[in-house]
PDB file of C-alpha atoms in Angstrom:
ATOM      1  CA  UNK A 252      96.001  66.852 101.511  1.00  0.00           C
ATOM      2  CA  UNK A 253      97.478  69.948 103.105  1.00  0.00           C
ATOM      3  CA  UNK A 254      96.644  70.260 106.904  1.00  0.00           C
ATOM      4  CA  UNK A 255      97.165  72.155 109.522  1.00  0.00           C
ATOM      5  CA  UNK A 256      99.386  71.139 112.213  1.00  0.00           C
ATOM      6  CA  UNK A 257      99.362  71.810 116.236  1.00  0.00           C
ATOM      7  CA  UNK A 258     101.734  70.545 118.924  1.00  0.00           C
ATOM      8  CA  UNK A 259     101.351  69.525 121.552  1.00  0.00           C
ATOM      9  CA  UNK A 260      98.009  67.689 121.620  1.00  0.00           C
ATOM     10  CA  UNK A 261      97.605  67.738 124.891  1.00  0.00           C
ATOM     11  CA  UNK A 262      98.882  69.655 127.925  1.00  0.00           C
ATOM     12  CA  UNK A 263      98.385  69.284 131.475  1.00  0.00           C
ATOM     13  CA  UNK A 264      99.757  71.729 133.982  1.00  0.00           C
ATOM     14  CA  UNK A 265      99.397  73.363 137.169  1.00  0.00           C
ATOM     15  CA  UNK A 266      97.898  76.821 137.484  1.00  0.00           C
ATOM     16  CA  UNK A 267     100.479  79.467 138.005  1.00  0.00           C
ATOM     17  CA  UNK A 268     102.573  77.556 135.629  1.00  0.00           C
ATOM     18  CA  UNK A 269     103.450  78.741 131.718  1.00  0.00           C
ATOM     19  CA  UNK A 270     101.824  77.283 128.723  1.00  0.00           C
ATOM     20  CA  UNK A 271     102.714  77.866 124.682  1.00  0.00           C
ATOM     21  CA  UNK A 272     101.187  76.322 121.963  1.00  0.00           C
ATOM     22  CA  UNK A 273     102.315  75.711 118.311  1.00  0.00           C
ATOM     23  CA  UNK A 274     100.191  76.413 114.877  1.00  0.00           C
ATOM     24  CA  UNK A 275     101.380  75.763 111.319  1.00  0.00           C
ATOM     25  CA  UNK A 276      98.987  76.594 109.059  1.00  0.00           C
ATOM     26  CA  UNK A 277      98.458  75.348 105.242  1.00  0.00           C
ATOM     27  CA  UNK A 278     101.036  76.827 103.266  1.00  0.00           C
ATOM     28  CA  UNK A 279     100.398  79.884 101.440  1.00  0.00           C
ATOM     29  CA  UNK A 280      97.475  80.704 103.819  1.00  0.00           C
ATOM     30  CA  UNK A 281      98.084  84.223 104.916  1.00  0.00           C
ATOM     31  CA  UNK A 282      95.156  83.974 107.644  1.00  0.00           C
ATOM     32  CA  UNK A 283      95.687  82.450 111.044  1.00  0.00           C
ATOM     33  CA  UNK A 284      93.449  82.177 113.611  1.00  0.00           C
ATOM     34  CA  UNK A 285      93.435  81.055 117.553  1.00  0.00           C
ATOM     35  CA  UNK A 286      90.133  80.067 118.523  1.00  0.00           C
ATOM     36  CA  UNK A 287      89.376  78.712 122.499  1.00  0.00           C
ATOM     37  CA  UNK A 288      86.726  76.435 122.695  1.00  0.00           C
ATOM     38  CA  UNK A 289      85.198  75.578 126.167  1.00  0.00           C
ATOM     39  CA  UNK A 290      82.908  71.802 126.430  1.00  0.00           C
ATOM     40  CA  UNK A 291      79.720  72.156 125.659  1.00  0.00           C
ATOM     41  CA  UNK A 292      80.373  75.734 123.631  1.00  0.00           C
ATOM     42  CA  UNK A 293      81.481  76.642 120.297  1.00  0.00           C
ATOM     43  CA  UNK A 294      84.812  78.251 119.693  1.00  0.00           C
ATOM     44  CA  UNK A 295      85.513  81.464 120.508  1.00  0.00           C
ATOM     45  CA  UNK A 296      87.827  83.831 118.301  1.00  0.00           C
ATOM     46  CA  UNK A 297      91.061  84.964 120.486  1.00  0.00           C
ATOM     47  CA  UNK A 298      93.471  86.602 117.924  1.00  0.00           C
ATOM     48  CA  UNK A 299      93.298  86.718 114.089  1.00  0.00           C
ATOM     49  CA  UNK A 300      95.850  87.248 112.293  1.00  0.00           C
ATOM     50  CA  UNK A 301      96.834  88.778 108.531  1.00  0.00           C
ATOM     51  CA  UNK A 302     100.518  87.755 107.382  1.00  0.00           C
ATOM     52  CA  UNK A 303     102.311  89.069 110.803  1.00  0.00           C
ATOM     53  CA  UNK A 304     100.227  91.360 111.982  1.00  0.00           C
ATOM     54  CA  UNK A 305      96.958  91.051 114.439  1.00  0.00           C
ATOM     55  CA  UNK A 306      93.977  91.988 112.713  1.00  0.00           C
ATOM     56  CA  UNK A 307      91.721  91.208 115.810  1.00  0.00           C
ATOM     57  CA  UNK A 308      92.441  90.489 119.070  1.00  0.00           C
ATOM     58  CA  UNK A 309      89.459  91.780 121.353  1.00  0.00           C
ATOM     59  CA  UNK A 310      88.925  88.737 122.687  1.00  0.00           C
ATOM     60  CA  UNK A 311      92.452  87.838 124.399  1.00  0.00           C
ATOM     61  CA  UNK A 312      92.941  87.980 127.965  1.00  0.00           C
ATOM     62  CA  UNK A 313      96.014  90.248 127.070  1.00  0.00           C
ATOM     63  CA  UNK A 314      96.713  90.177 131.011  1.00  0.00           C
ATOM     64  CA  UNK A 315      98.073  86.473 130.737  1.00  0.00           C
ATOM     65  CA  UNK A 316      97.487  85.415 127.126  1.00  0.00           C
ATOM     66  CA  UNK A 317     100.078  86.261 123.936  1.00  0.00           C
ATOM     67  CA  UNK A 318     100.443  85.460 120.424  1.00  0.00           C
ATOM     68  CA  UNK A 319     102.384  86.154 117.432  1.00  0.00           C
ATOM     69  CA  UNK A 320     103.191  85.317 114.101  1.00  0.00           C
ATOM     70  CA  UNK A 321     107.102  86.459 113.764  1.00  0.00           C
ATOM     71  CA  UNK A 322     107.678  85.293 110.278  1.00  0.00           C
ATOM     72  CA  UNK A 323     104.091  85.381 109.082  1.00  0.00           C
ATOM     73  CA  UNK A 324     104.003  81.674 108.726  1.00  0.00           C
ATOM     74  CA  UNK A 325     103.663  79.575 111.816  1.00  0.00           C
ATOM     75  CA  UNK A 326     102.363  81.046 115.327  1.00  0.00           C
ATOM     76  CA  UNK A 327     102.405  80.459 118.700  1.00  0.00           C
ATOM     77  CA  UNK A 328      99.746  80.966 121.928  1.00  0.00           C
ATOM     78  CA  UNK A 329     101.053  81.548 125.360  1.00  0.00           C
ATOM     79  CA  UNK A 330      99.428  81.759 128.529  1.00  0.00           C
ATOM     80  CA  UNK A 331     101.381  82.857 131.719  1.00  0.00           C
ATOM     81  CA  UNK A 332     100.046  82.138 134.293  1.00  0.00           C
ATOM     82  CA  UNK A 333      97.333  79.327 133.450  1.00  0.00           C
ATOM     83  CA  UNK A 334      94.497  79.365 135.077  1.00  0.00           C
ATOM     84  CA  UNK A 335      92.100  76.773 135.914  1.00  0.00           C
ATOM     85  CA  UNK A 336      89.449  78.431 134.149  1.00  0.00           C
ATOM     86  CA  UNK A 337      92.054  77.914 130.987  1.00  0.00           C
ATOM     87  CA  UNK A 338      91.180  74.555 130.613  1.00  0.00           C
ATOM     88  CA  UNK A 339      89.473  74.346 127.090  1.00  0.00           C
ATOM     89  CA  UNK A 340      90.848  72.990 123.426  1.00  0.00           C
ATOM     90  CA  UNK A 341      92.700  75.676 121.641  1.00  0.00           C
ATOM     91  CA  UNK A 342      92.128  75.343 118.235  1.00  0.00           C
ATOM     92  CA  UNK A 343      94.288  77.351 115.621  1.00  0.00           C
ATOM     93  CA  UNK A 344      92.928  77.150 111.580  1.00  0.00           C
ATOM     94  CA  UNK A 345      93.942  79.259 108.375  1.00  0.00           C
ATOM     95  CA  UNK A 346      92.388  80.315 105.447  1.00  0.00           C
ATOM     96  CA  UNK A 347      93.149  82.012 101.812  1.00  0.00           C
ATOM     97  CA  UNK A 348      91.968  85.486 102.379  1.00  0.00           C
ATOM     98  CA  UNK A 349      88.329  85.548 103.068  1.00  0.00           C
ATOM     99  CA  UNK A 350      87.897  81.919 102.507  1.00  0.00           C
ATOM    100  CA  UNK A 351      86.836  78.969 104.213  1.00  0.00           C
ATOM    101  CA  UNK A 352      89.237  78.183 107.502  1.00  0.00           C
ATOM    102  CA  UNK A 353      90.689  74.652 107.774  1.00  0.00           C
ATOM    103  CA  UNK A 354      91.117  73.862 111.091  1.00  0.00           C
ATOM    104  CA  UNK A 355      93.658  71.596 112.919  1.00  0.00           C
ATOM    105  CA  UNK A 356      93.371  68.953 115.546  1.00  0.00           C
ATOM    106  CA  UNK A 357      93.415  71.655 118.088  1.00  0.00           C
ATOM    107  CA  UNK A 358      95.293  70.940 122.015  1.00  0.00           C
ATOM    108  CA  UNK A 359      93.694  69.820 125.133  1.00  0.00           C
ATOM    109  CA  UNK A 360      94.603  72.132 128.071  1.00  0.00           C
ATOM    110  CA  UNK A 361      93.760  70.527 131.606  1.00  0.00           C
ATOM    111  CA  UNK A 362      94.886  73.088 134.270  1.00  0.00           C
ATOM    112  CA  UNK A 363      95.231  71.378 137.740  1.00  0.00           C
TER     113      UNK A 363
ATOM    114  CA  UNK B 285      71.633  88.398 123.641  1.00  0.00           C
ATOM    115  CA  UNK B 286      73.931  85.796 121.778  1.00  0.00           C
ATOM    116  CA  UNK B 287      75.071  86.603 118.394  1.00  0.00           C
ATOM    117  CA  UNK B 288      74.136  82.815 116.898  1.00  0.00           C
ATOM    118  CA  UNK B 289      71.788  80.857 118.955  1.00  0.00           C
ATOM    119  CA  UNK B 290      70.958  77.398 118.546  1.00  0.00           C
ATOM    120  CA  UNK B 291      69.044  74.474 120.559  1.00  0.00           C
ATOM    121  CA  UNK B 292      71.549  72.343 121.940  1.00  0.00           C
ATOM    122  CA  UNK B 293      69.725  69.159 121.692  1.00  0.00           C
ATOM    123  CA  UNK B 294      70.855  66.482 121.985  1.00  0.00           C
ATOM    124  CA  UNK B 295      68.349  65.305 119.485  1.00  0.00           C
ATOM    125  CA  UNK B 296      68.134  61.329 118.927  1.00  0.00           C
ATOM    126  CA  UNK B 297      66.452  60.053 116.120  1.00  0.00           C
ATOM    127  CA  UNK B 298      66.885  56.920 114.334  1.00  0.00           C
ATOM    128  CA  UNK B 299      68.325  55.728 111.353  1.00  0.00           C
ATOM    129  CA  UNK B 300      66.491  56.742 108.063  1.00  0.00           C
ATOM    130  CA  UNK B 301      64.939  59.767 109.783  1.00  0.00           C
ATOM    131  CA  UNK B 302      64.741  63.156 108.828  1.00  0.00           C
ATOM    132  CA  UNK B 303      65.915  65.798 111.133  1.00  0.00           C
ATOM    133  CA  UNK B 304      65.897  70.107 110.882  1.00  0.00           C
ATOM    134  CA  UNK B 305      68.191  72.359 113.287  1.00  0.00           C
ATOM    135  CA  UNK B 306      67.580  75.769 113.216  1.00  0.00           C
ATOM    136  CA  UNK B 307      69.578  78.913 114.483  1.00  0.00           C
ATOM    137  CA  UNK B 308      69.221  82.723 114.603  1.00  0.00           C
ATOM    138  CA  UNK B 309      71.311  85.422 114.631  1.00  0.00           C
ATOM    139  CA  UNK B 310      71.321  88.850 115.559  1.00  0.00           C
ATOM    140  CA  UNK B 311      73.881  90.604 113.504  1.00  0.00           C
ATOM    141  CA  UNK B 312      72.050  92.189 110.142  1.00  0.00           C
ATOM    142  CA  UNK B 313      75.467  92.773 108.833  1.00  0.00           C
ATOM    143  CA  UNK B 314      76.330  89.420 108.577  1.00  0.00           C
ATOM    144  CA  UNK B 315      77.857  88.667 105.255  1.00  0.00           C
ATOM    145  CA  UNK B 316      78.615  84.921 105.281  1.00  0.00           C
ATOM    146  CA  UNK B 317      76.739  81.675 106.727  1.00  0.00           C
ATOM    147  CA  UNK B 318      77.771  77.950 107.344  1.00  0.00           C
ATOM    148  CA  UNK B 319      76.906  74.755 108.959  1.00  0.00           C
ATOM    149  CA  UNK B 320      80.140  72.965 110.510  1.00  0.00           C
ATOM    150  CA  UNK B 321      80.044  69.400 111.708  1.00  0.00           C
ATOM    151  CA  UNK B 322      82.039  68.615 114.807  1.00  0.00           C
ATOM    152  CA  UNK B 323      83.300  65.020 115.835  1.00  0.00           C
ATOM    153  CA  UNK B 324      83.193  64.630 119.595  1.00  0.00           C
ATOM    154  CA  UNK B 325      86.932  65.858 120.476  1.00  0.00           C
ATOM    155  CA  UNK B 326      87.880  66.319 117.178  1.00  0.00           C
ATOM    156  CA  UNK B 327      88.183  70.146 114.981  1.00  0.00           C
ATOM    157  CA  UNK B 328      85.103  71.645 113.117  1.00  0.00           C
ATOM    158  CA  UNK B 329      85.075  70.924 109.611  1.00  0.00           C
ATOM    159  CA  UNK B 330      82.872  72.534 106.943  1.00  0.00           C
ATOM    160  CA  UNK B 331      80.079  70.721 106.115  1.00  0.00           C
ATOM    161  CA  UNK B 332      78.360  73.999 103.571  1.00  0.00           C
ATOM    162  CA  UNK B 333      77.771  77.118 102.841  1.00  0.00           C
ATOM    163  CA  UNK B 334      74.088  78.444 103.355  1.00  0.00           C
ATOM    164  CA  UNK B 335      72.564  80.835 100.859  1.00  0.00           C
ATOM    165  CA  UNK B 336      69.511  82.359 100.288  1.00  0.00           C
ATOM    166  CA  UNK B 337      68.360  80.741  97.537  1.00  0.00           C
ATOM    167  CA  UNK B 338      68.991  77.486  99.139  1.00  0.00           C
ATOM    168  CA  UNK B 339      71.215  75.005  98.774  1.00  0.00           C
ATOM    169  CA  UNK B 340      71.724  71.351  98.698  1.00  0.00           C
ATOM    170  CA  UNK B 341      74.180  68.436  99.016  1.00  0.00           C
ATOM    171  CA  UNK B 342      73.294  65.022  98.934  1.00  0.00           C
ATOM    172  CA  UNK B 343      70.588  64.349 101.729  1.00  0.00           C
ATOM    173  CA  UNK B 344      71.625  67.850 103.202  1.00  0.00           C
ATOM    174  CA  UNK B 345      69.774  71.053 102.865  1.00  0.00           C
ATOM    175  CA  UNK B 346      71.048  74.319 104.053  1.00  0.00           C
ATOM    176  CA  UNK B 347      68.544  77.511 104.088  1.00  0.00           C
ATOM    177  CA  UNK B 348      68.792  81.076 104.699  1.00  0.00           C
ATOM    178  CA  UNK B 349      66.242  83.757 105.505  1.00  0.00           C
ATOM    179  CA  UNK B 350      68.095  87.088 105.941  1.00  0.00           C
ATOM    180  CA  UNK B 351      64.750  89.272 106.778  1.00  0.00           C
ATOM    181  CA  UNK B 352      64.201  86.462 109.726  1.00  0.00           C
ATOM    182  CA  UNK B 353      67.603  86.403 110.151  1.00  0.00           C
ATOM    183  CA  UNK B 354      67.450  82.379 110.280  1.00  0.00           C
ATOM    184  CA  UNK B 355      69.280  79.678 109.277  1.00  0.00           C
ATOM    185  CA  UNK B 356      68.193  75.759 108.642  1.00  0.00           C
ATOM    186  CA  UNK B 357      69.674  72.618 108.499  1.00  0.00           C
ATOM    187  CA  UNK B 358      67.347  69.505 107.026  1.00  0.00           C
ATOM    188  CA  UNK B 359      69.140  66.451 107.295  1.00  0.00           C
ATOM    189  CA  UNK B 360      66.731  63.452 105.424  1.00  0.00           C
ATOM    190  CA  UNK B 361      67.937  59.432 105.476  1.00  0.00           C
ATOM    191  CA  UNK B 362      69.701  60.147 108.565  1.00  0.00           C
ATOM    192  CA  UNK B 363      73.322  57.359 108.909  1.00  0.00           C
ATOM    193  CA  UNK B 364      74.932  56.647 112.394  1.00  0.00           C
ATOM    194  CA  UNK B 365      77.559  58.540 110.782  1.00  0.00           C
ATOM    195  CA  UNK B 366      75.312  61.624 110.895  1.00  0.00           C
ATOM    196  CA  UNK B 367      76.064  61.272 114.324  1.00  0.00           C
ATOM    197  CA  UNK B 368      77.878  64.833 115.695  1.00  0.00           C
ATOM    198  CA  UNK B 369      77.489  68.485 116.968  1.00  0.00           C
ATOM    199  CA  UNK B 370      76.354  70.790 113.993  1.00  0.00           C
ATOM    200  CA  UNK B 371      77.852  74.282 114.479  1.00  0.00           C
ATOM    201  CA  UNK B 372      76.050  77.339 112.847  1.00  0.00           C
ATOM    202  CA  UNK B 373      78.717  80.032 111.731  1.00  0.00           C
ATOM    203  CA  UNK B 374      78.072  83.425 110.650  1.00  0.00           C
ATOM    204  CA  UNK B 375      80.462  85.604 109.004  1.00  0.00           C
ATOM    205  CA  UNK B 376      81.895  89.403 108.565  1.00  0.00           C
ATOM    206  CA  UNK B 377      84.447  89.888 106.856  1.00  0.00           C
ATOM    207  CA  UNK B 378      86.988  86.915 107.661  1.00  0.00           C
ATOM    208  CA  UNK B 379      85.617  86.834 111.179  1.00  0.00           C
ATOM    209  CA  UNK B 380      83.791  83.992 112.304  1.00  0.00           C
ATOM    210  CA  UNK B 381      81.011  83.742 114.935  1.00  0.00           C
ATOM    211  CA  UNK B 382      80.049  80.002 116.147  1.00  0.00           C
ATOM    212  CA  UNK B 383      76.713  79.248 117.608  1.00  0.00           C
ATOM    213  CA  UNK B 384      76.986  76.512 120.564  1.00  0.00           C
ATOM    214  CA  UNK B 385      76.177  73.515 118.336  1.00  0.00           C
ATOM    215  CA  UNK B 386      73.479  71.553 117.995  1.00  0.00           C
ATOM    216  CA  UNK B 387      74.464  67.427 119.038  1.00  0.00           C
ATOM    217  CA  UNK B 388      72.876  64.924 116.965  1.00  0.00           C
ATOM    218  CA  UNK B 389      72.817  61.093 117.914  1.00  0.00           C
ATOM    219  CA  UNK B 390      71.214  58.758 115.120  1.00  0.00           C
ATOM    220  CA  UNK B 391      70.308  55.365 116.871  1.00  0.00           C
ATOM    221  CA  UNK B 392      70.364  51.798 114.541  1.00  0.00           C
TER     222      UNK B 392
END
């Protein structure tokens, strides 16, 4: 079964320092999403995407946080610098337009 | 106001119970509803849609009242596996908006 893959699964830094996370979504799923998720709280959209462009991204911290999807396949999230208040599960999951979204494992960010 | 709220819990019940989680939401517009089921540390996964007519799968029953703007959950012959945080989702368009989950713990 097609899933969606993230790397790394976990991450711990030191605030300050720069953090990027990888996303590759099912294939042929032109939606990709980055969702933040704190403990104890449901994720939280950060950036949609549609093929390579951003559809939404209201949400993202633009002052330290980045995204993109080059090629319109796989994506990645960068924060510069992290903050300890960063520390969360960042979950990335695709869909078929307007569709259910399949989510992946997600990555563990501990900022020290 | 939150967009989806829902009691946190946790609620414990024991096996074989029967157990409802309700949520509201305060966007009219909303086009789409779900319950997601969430592991602890592990991704939300779909567990259904909810429509208005109602819906059911197996010991699960998902209902929707748009004038109330509500949402149910009724979970009957509860199994430790039940066992996890319940997510209500709402929906526009391709955008999803998560309520804070729900835990449930289902004791032997």
């Amino acid at each position: 079964e097609a899933e969606v893959a993230q790397s790394p699964r976990y991450k711990i830094t030191e605030k300050s320092q720069a953090v990027a996370f990888w996303c590759d979504p099912i294939s042929g799923h032109a939606t990709l999403y980055w969702y933040r998720q704190i403990l104890g709280q449901g994720p939280e959209l950060l950036v949609q995407f549609q093929d390579e462009s951003v559809v939404d991204d209201s949400q993202l911290p633009k002052d330290r946080f980045s995204a993109e999807r080059l090629k319109g396949v796989d994506s990645t999230l960068k924060i510069q610098p992290a903050e300890l208040g960063d520390s969360a599960m960042y979950l990335c999951a695709s869909s078929p337009l307007y569709n259910e979204q399949f989510f992946g494992p997600g990555t563990r960010l501990t900022v020290l | 106001r939150k967009e989806v709220e829902q009691d946190p819990g946790p609620f414990n019940v024991p096996e074989g119970a029967t157990v409802a989680f309700n949520c509201t939401y305060s966007n009219s517009a909303s086009q789409s509803f779900f319950w997601y089921r969430q592991d602890c540390r592990k991704e939300p996964k779909l567990l259904m849609s909810v429509y208005s007519s109602g819906n059911e799968d197996g010991r699960f029953t998902a209902q929707l009242n748009r004038a109330s703007q509500y949402i149910s959950l009724l979970i009957r012959d509860s199994k430790l596996s039940d066992s996890a945080t319940y997510l209500c989702v709402v929906a526009r368009y391709s955008t999803l908006t998560f309520g804070k989950g729900t835990m449930l713990l289902v004791s032997p």
